[in-house]
Coordinates of C-alpha atoms in Angstrom, one line a residue:
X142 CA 0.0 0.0 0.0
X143 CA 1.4 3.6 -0.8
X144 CA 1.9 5.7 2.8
X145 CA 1.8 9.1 2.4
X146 CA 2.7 11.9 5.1
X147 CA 1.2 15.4 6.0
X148 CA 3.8 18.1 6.6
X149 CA 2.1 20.3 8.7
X150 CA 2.0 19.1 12.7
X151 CA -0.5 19.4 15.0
X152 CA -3.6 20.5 14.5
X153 CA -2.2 24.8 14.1
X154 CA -0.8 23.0 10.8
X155 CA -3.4 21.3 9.6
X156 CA -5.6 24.1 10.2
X157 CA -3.2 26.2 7.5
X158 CA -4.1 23.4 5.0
X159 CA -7.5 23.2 5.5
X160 CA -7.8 26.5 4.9
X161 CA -6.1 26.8 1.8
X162 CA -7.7 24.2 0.3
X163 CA -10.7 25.2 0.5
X164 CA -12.8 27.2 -2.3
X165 CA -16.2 27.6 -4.0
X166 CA -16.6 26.5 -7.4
X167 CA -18.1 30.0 -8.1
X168 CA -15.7 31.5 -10.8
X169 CA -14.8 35.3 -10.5
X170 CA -12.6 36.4 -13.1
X171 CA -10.2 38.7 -12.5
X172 CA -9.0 41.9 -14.4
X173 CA -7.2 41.6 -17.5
X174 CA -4.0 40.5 -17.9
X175 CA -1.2 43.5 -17.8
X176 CA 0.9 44.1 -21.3
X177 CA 4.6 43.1 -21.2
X178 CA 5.7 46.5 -19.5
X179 CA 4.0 46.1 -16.3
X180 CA 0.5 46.8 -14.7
X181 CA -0.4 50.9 -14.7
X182 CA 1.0 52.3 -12.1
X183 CA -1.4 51.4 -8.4
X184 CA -4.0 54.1 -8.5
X185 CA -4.0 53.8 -4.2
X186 CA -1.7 56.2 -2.6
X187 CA 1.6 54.3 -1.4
X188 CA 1.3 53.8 1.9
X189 CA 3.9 55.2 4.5
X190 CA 6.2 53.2 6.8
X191 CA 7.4 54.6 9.7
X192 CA 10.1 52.0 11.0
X193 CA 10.8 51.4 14.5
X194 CA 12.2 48.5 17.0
X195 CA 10.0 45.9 16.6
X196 CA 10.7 45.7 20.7
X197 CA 13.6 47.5 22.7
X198 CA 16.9 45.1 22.1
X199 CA 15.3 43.7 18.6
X200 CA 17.0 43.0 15.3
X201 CA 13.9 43.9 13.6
X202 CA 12.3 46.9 12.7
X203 CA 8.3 46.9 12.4
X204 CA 5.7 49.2 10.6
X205 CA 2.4 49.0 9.6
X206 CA 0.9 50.2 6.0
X207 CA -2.6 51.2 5.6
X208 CA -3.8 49.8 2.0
X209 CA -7.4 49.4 0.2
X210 CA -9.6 46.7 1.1
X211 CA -10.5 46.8 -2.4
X212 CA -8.0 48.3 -4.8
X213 CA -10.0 49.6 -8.0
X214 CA -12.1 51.6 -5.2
X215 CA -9.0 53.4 -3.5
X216 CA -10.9 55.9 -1.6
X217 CA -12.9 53.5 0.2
X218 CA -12.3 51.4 3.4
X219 CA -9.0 50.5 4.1
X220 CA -6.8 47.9 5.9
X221 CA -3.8 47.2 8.0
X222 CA -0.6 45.2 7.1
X223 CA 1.9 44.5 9.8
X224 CA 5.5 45.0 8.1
X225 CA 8.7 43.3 9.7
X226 CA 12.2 44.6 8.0
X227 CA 15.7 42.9 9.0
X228 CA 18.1 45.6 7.5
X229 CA 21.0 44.9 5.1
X230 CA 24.0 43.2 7.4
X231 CA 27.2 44.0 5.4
X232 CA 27.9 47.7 5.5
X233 CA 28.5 49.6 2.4
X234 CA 27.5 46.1 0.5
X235 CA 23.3 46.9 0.4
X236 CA 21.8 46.3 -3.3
X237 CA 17.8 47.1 -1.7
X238 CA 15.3 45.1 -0.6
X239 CA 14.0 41.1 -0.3
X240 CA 10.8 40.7 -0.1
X241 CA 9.5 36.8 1.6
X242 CA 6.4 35.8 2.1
X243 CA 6.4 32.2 4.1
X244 CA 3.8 30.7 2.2
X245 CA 0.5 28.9 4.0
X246 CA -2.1 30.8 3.0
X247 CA -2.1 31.8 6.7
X248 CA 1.5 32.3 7.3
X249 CA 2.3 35.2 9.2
X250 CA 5.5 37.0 8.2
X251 CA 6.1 38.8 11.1
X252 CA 6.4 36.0 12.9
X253 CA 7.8 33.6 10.4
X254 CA 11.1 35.6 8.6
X255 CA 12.7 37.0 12.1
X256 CA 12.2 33.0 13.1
X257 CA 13.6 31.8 10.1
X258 CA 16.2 34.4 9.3
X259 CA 19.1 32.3 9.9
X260 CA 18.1 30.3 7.2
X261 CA 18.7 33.0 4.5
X262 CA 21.9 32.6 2.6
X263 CA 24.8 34.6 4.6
X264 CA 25.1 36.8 1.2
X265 CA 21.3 37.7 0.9
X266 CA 21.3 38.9 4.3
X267 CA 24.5 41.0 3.5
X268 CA 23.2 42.3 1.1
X269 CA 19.7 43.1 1.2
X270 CA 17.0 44.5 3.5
X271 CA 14.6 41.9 4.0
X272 CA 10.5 42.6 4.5
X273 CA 8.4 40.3 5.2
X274 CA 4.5 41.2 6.2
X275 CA 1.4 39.7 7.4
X276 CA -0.8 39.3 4.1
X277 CA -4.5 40.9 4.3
X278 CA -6.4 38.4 6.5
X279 CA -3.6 37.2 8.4
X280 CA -2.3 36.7 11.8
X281 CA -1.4 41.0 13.2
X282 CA -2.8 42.4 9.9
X283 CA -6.4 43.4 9.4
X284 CA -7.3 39.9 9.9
X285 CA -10.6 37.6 9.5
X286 CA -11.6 36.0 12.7
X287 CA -14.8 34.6 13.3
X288 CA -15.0 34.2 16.8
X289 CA -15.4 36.7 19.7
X290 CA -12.4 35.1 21.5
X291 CA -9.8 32.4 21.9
X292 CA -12.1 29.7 24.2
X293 CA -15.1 30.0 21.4
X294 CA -12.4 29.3 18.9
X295 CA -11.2 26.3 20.6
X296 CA -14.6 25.4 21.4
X297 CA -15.4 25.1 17.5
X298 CA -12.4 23.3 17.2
X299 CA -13.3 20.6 19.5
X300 CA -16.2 20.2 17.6
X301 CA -14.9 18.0 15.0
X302 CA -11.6 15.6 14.7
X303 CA -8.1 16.3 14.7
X304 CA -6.1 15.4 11.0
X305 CA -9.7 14.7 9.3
X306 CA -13.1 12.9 10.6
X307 CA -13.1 8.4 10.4
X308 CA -16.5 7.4 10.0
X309 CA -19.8 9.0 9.4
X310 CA -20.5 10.3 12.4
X311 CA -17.0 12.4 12.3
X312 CA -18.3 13.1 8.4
X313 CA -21.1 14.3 9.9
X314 CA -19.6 16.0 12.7
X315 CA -17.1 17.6 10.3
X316 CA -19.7 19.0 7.8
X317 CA -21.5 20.5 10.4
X318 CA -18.9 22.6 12.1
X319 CA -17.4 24.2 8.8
X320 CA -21.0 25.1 8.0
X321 CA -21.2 26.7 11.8
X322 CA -17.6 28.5 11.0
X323 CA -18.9 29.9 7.6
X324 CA -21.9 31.2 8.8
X325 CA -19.9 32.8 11.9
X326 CA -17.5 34.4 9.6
X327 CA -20.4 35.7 7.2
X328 CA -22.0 37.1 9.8
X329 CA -18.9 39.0 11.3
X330 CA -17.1 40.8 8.7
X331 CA -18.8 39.6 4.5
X332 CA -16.7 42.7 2.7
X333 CA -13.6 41.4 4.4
X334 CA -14.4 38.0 3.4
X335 CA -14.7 39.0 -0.6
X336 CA -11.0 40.8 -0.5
X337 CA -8.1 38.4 1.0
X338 CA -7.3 36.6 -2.8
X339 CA -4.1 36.4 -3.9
X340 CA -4.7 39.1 -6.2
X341 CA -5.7 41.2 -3.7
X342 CA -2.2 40.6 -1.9
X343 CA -0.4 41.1 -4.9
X344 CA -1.3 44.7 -5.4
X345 CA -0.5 44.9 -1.8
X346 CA 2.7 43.9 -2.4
X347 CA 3.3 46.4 -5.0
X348 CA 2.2 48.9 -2.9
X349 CA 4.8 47.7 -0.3
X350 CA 7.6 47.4 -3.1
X351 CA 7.2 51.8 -3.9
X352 CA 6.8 52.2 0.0
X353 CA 10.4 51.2 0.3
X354 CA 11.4 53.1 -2.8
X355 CA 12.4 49.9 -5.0
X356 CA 11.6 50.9 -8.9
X357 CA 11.6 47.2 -9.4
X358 CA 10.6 43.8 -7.2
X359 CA 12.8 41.1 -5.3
X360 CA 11.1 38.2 -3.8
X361 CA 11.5 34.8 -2.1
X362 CA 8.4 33.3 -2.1
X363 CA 7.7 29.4 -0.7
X364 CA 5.0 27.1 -1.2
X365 CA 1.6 29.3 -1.3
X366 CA 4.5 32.0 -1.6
X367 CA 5.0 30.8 -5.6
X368 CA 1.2 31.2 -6.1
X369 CA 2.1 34.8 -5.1
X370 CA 5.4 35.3 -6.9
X371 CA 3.8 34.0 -10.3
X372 CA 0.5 36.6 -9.8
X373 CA 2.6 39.5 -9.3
X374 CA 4.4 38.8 -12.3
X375 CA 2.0 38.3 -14.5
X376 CA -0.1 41.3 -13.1
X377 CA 3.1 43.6 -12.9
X378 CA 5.9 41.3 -15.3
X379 CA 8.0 45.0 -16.0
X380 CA 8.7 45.1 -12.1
X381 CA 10.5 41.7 -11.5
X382 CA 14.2 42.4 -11.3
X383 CA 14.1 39.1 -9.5
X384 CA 12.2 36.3 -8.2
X385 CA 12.9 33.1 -6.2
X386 CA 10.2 30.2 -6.3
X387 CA 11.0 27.4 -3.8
X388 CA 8.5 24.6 -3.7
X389 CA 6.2 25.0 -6.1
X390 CA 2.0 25.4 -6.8
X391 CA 1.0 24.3 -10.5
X392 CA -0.6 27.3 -11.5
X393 CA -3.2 25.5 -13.8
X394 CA -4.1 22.9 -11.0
X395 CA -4.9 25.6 -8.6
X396 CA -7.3 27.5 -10.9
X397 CA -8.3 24.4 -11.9
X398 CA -7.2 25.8 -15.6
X399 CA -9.5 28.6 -15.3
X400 CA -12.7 25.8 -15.5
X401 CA -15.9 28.0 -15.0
X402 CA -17.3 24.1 -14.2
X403 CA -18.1 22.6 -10.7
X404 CA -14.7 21.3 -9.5
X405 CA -14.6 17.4 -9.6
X406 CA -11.3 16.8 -7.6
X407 CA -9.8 19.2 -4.5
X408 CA -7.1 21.5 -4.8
X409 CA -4.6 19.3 -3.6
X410 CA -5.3 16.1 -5.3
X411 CA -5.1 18.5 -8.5
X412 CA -1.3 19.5 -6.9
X413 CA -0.9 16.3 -6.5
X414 CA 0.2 16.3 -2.7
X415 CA -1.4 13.3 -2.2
X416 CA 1.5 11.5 -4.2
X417 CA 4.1 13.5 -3.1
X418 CA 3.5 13.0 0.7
X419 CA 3.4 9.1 -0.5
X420 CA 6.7 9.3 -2.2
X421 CA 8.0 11.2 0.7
X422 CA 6.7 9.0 3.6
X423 CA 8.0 5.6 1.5
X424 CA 11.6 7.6 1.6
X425 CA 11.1 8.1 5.4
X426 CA 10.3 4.2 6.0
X427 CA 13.1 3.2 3.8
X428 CA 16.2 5.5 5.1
X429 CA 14.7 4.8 8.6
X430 CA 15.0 1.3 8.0
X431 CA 18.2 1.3 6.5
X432 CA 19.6 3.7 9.1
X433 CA 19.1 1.0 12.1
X434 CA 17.4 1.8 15.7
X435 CA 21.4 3.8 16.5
X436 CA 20.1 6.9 14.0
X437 CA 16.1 6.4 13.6
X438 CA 13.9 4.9 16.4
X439 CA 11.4 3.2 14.6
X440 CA 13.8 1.3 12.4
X441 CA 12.8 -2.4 12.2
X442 CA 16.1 -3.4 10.6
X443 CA 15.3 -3.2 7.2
X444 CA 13.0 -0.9 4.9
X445 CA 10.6 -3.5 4.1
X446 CA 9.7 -4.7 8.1
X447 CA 9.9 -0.3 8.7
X448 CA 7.2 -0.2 5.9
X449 CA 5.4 -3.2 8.0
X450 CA 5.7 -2.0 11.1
X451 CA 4.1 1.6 10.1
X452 CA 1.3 -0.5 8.5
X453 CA 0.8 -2.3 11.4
X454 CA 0.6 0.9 13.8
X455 CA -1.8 2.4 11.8
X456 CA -3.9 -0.5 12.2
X457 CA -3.6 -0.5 15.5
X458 CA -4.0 3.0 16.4
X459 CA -7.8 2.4 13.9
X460 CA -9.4 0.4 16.7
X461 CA -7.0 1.5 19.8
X462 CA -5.9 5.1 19.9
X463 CA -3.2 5.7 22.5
X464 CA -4.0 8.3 25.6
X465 CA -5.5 10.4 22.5
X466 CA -3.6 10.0 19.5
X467 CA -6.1 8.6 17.2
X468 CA -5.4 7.0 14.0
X469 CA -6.3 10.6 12.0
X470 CA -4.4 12.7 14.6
X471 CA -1.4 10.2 14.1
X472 CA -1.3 10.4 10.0
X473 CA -1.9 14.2 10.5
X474 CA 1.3 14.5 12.7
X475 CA 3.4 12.3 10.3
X476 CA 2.8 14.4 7.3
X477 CA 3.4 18.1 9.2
X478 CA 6.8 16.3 10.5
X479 CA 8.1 15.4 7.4
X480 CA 8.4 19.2 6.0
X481 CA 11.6 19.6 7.9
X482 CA 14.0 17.2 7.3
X483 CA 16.0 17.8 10.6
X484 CA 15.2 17.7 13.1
X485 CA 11.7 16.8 12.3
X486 CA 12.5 13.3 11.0
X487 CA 14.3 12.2 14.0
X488 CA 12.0 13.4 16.4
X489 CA 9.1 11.7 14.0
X490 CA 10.6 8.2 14.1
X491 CA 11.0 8.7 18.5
X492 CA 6.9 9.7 18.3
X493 CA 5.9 6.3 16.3
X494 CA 8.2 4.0 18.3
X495 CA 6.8 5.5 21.3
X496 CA 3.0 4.4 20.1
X497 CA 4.7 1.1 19.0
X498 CA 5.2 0.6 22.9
X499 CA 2.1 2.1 23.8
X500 CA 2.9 5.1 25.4
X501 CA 1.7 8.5 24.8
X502 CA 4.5 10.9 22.7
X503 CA 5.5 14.1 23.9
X504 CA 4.8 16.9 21.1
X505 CA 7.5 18.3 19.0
X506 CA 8.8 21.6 21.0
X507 CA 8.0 25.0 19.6
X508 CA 10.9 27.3 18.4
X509 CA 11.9 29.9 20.4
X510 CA 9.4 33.4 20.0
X511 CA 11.0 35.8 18.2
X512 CA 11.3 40.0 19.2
X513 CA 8.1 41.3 17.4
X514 CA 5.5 43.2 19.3
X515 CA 3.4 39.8 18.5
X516 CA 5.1 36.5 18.3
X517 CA 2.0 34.3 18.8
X518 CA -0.7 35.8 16.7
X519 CA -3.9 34.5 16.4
X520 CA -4.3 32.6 13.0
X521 CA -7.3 30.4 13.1
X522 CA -8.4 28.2 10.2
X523 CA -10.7 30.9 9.0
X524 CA -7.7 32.7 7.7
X525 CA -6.5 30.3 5.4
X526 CA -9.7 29.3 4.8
X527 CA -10.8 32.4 3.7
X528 CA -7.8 32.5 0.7
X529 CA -7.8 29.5 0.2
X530 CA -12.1 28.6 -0.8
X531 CA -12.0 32.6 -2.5
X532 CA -9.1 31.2 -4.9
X533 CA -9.3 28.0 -5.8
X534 CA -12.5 25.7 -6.8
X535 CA -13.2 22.7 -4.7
X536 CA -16.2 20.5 -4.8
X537 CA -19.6 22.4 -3.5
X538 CA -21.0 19.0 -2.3
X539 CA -19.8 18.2 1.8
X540 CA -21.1 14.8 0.2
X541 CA -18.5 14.2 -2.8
X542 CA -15.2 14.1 -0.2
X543 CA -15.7 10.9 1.4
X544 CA -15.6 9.1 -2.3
X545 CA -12.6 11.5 -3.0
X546 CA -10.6 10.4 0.0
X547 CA -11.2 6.6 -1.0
X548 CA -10.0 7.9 -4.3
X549 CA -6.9 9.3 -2.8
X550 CA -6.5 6.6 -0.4
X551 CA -6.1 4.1 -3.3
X552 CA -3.4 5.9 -5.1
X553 CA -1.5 7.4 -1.6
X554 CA -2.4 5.1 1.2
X555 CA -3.5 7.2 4.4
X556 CA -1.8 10.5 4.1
X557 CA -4.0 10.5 0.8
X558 CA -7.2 11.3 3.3
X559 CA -5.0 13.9 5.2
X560 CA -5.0 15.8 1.9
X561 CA -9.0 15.5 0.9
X562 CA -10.5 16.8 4.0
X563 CA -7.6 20.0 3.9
X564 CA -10.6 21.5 1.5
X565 CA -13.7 19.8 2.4
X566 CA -14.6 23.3 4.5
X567 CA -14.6 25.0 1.0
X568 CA -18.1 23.2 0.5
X569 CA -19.6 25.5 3.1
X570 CA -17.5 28.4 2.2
X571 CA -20.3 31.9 2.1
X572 CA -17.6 34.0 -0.1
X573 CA -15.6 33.8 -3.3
X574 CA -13.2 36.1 -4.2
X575 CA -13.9 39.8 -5.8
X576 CA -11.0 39.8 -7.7
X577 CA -9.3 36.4 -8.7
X578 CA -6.7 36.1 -10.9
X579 CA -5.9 32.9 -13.2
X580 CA -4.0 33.4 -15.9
X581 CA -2.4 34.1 -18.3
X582 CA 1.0 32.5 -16.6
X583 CA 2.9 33.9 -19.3
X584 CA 3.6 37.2 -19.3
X585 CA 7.1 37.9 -20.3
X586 CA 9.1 39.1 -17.4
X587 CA 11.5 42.0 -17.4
X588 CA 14.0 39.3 -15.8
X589 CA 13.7 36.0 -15.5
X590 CA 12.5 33.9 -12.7
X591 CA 14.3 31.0 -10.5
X592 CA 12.3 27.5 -9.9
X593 CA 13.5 25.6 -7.6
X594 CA 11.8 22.0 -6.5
X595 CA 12.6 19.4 -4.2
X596 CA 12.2 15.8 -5.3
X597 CA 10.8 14.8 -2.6
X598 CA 8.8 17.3 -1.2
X599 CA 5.4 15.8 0.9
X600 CA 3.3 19.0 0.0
X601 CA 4.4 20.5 -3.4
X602 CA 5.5 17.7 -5.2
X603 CA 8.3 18.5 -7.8
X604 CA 5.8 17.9 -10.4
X605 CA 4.6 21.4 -9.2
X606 CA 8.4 23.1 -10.0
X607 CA 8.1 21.3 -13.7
X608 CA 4.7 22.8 -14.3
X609 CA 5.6 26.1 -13.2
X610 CA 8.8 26.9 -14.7
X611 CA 6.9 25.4 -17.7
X612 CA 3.8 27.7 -17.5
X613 CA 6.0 31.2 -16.9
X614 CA 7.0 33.3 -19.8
X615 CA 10.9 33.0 -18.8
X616 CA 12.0 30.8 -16.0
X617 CA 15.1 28.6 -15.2
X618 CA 14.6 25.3 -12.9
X619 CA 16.7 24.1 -10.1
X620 CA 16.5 20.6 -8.9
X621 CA 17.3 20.1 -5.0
X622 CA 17.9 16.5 -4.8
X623 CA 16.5 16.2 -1.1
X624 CA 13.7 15.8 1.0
X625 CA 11.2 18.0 2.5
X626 CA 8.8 21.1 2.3
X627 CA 11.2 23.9 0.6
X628 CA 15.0 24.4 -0.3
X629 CA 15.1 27.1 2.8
X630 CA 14.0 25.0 5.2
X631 CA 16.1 21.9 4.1
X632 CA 19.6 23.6 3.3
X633 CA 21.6 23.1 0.5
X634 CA 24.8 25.4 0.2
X635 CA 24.9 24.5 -3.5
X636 CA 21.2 25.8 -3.4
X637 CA 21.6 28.9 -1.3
X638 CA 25.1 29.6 -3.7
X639 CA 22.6 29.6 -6.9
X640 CA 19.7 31.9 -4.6
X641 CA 22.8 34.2 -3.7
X642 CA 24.5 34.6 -7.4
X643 CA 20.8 34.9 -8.7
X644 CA 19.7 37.8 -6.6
X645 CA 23.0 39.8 -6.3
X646 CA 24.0 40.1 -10.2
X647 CA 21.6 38.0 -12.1
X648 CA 23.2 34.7 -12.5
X649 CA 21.0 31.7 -13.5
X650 CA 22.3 28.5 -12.9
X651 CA 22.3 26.5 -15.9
X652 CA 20.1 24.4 -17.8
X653 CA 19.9 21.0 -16.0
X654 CA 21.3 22.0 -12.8
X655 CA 21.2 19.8 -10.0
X656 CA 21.9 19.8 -6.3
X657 CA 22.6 17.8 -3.5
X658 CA 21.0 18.5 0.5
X659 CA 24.0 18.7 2.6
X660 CA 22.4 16.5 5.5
X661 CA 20.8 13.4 4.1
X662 CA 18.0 12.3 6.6
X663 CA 19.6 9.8 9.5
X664 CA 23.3 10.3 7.8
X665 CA 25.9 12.3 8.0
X666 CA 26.8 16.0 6.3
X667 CA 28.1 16.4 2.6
X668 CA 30.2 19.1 1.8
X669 CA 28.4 21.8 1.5
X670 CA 28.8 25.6 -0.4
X671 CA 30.0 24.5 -3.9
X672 CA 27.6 25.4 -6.7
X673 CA 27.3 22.0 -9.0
X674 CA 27.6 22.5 -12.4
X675 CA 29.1 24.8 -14.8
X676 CA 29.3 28.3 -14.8
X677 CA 25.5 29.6 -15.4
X678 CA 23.5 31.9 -17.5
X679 CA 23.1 35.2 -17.1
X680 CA 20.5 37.6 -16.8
X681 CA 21.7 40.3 -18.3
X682 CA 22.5 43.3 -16.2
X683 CA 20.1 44.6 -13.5
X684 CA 18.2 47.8 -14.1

């Protein structure tokens, strides 16, 4: 049977799925696209940052810009972003500003960038501010939130199952309390509701770009991040001096290619995470089992009595959950762990042999919060939800997912349910999106754009990379030979030596180009730094 694997842990992870996956199959078309020179200039006034320490003793500097909620009616009501800047760390070397957005929908980048920012190549953070915001919707941002306070919240969270419901009862269960959460967030803020598309945050981001006095755009953009990164250049392709893509979204799969039809399959069986978290979870088992019980826990000695034994603890955990970890909250855990290779794999193995033995896991530890006015924001499911159902079409019938998780099931073992129910809240979802963009996807670019996919990647499949570099006007791919949700987040120095020549002076790697992870899961380092292959392409001077 084919295992699959969620990436997101806990339920504050699958929450960010479910959210963005779900949508209505109402199709709102957006405005047309822009010619090859870029979008007219943003007809909203560019909004005004006034920096400060994010807290005393911080790194960071925060801000917050006040945009339109709806940006062809600029004089209307508008909204809050919450702005994060780490400044340029090499003096004298500054060549502007990197723009990130963490991906999700949901993430916050307040939080997210001054957590990660160690994970930025050491010449990137030389040599460039970097920004990172909360998009529209999100976490310290004007944000939707559909309940009067945190105990009602986790009250409707209790209502259903954690990782996705087992039986019709918890179909029933489920169904119910995504129709209670749309009704609470229709009833709380509609107009708010209509205006959190990617589109939407795309002009935001423009507006963000002129407010730090950049003529032209840089961007790092992960998972949901890509989705971004290819809107904006397609709605403004003369302002990309350059963009990074790490993980990708098949553009076409998420619109559903532009289909004014009900939508048959979800979101993410159209991404095809399904397979990848199956391809990823087998590679799990297999190195596990190779590795021995001295580097992974759960190893049974060999990959094939690994693969058994995971088989046989699912079973088990179906009709005897241990001290609360049910079979669904189990699966749900397994595919959030395997998005970081280390130290998530290690600490995923020491979870399922502790169930082997029948004993209750301790959780995986939260990082350390980092020094921004907010580090624990609220970001209920509503948020991603809200993006998520407003983008991208998912079936309209709460009725049609169980037949689609057996679907999935059959072609990505249990991970493949994980994955269904991420969008099954879209069925229930009161509000598409006022503006929605989806497509063209190939808009020439006034630079090119860097793909990067990882082969084994249990959310954006490198399937995902193939179709987007495909679908843009002018793009370059970069294979990361590793495992894991995103090149950032799963280091490769001959990755972050590409990122860095790429955003300093233009240099594409070339055609073909490969790299290696420097830590392979349960082994030991490679050398790391190099860049494989050749000597690149350019992009012609910057400008």
């Amino acid at each position: 049977m084919p295992r699959i694997r969620d990436p997101l842990a806990g339920r504050r992870c699958r929450t960010a799925i479910v959210a963005a996956l779900m949508a209505g199959s109402t199709v709102l078309t957006g405005p047309a696209p822009a010619a090859a020179g870029g979008a007219p200039p943003p007809s909203a006034a560019v909004p005004r940052l006034d920096w400060s320490r994010c807290v005393p003793g911080s790194e960071f500097d925060c801000a917050t810009a006040k945009v339109p909620l709806d940006h062809t009616d600029p004089g209307g009501r508008t909204i809050e972003l919450a702005v994060v800047k780490r400044k340029a760390t090499g003096p004298g070397r500054r060549i502007g500003t990197l723009f990130f957005n963490p991906g999700g929908p949901g993430g916050p980048g307040t939080v997210q960038m001054p957590q990660n920012y160690e994970s930025f190549p050491r010449e990137v953070r030389e040599r460039f501010d970097i920004v990172s915001w909360d998009p529209r919707g999100v976490g310290s941002s004007t944000a939707v939130n559909c309940f009067a306070n945190l105990e009602e919240a986790a009250g409707w969270s209790a209502s259903h199952a954690a990782g996705f419901p087992v039986g019709e009862e918890e179909r029933a269960a489920f169904t119910a309390s995504h129709e209670e959460l749309g009704r609470r967030c229709e009833q709380r803020d509609p107009g708010l509701l209509r205006h959190v598309s990617t589109h939407d945050t795309a002009r935001d981001l423009d507006l963000l770009r002129a407010a730090v006095g950049e003529d032209r755009l840089n961007y790092l953009g992960i998972s949901y991040g890509t989705m971004l990164g290819a809107t904006y250049a397609n709605l403004f392709p003369g302002r990309v001096r350059a963009m990074i893509l790490d993980s990708n979204w098949d553009p076409r799969a998420w619109t559903d290619n532009a289909s004014d039809e009900d939508a048959r399959l979800t979101s993410f069986q159209r991404l095809g995470s399904d397979r990848g978290a199956a391809a990823t979870l087998d590679q799990f088992l297999t190195l596990c089992g190779s590795a021995g019980t001295g580097r992974c826990a759960f190893s049974a000695g060999s990959p094939e009595a690994t693969g058994d034994k995971f088989d046989e603890l699912v079973r088990r955990l179906r009709e005897r959950p241990v001290d609360g970890w049910t079979y669904a909250g189990t699966v749900a855990d397994v595919v959030n762990s395997l998005y970081i290779v280390h130290p998530g794999w290690t600490r995923l193995a020491g979870r399922l042999q502790d169930l082997w033995q029948g004993r209750a896991p301790e959780p995986a530890p939260f990082p350390p919060p980092p020094a921004v006015p907010d580090p624990s924001p609220y970001v209920g499911e509503e948020q991603s939800t809200a993006v998520f159902c407003g983008d991208s079409p998912n079936p309209r019938d709460p009725g049609a997912y169980h037949a689609l998780e057996e679907m999935s099931a059959a072609r990505a073992g249990d991970l493949g349910r994980f994955w269904v129910w991420a969008t099954a809240g879209c069925a229930s979802w009161p509000a598409v999106a006022a503006h929605r963009y989806r497509g063209p996807w190939d808009t020439p670019t006034a630079h090119p754009v860097l793909v990067i996919g990882t082969t084994y990647d249990p959310s954006t499949p490198y399937s995902g990379a193939q179709a987007m570099a495909g679908a843009l006007a002018d793009a370059r791919l970069l294979t990361h030979h590793g495992h894991g949700h995103t090149a950032l987040f799963n280091p490769s120095g001959c990755v972050q030596s590409h990122e860095s020549r790429y955003l300093v002076d233009g240099t594409l790697p070339p055609p073909g180009a490969t790299c290696e992870q420097d830590t392979p899961p349960f082994g030991t380092p490679r050398p790391s730094g190099g860049v494989a292959t050749g000597g690149g392409g350019t992009a012609g001077a910057f400008s």
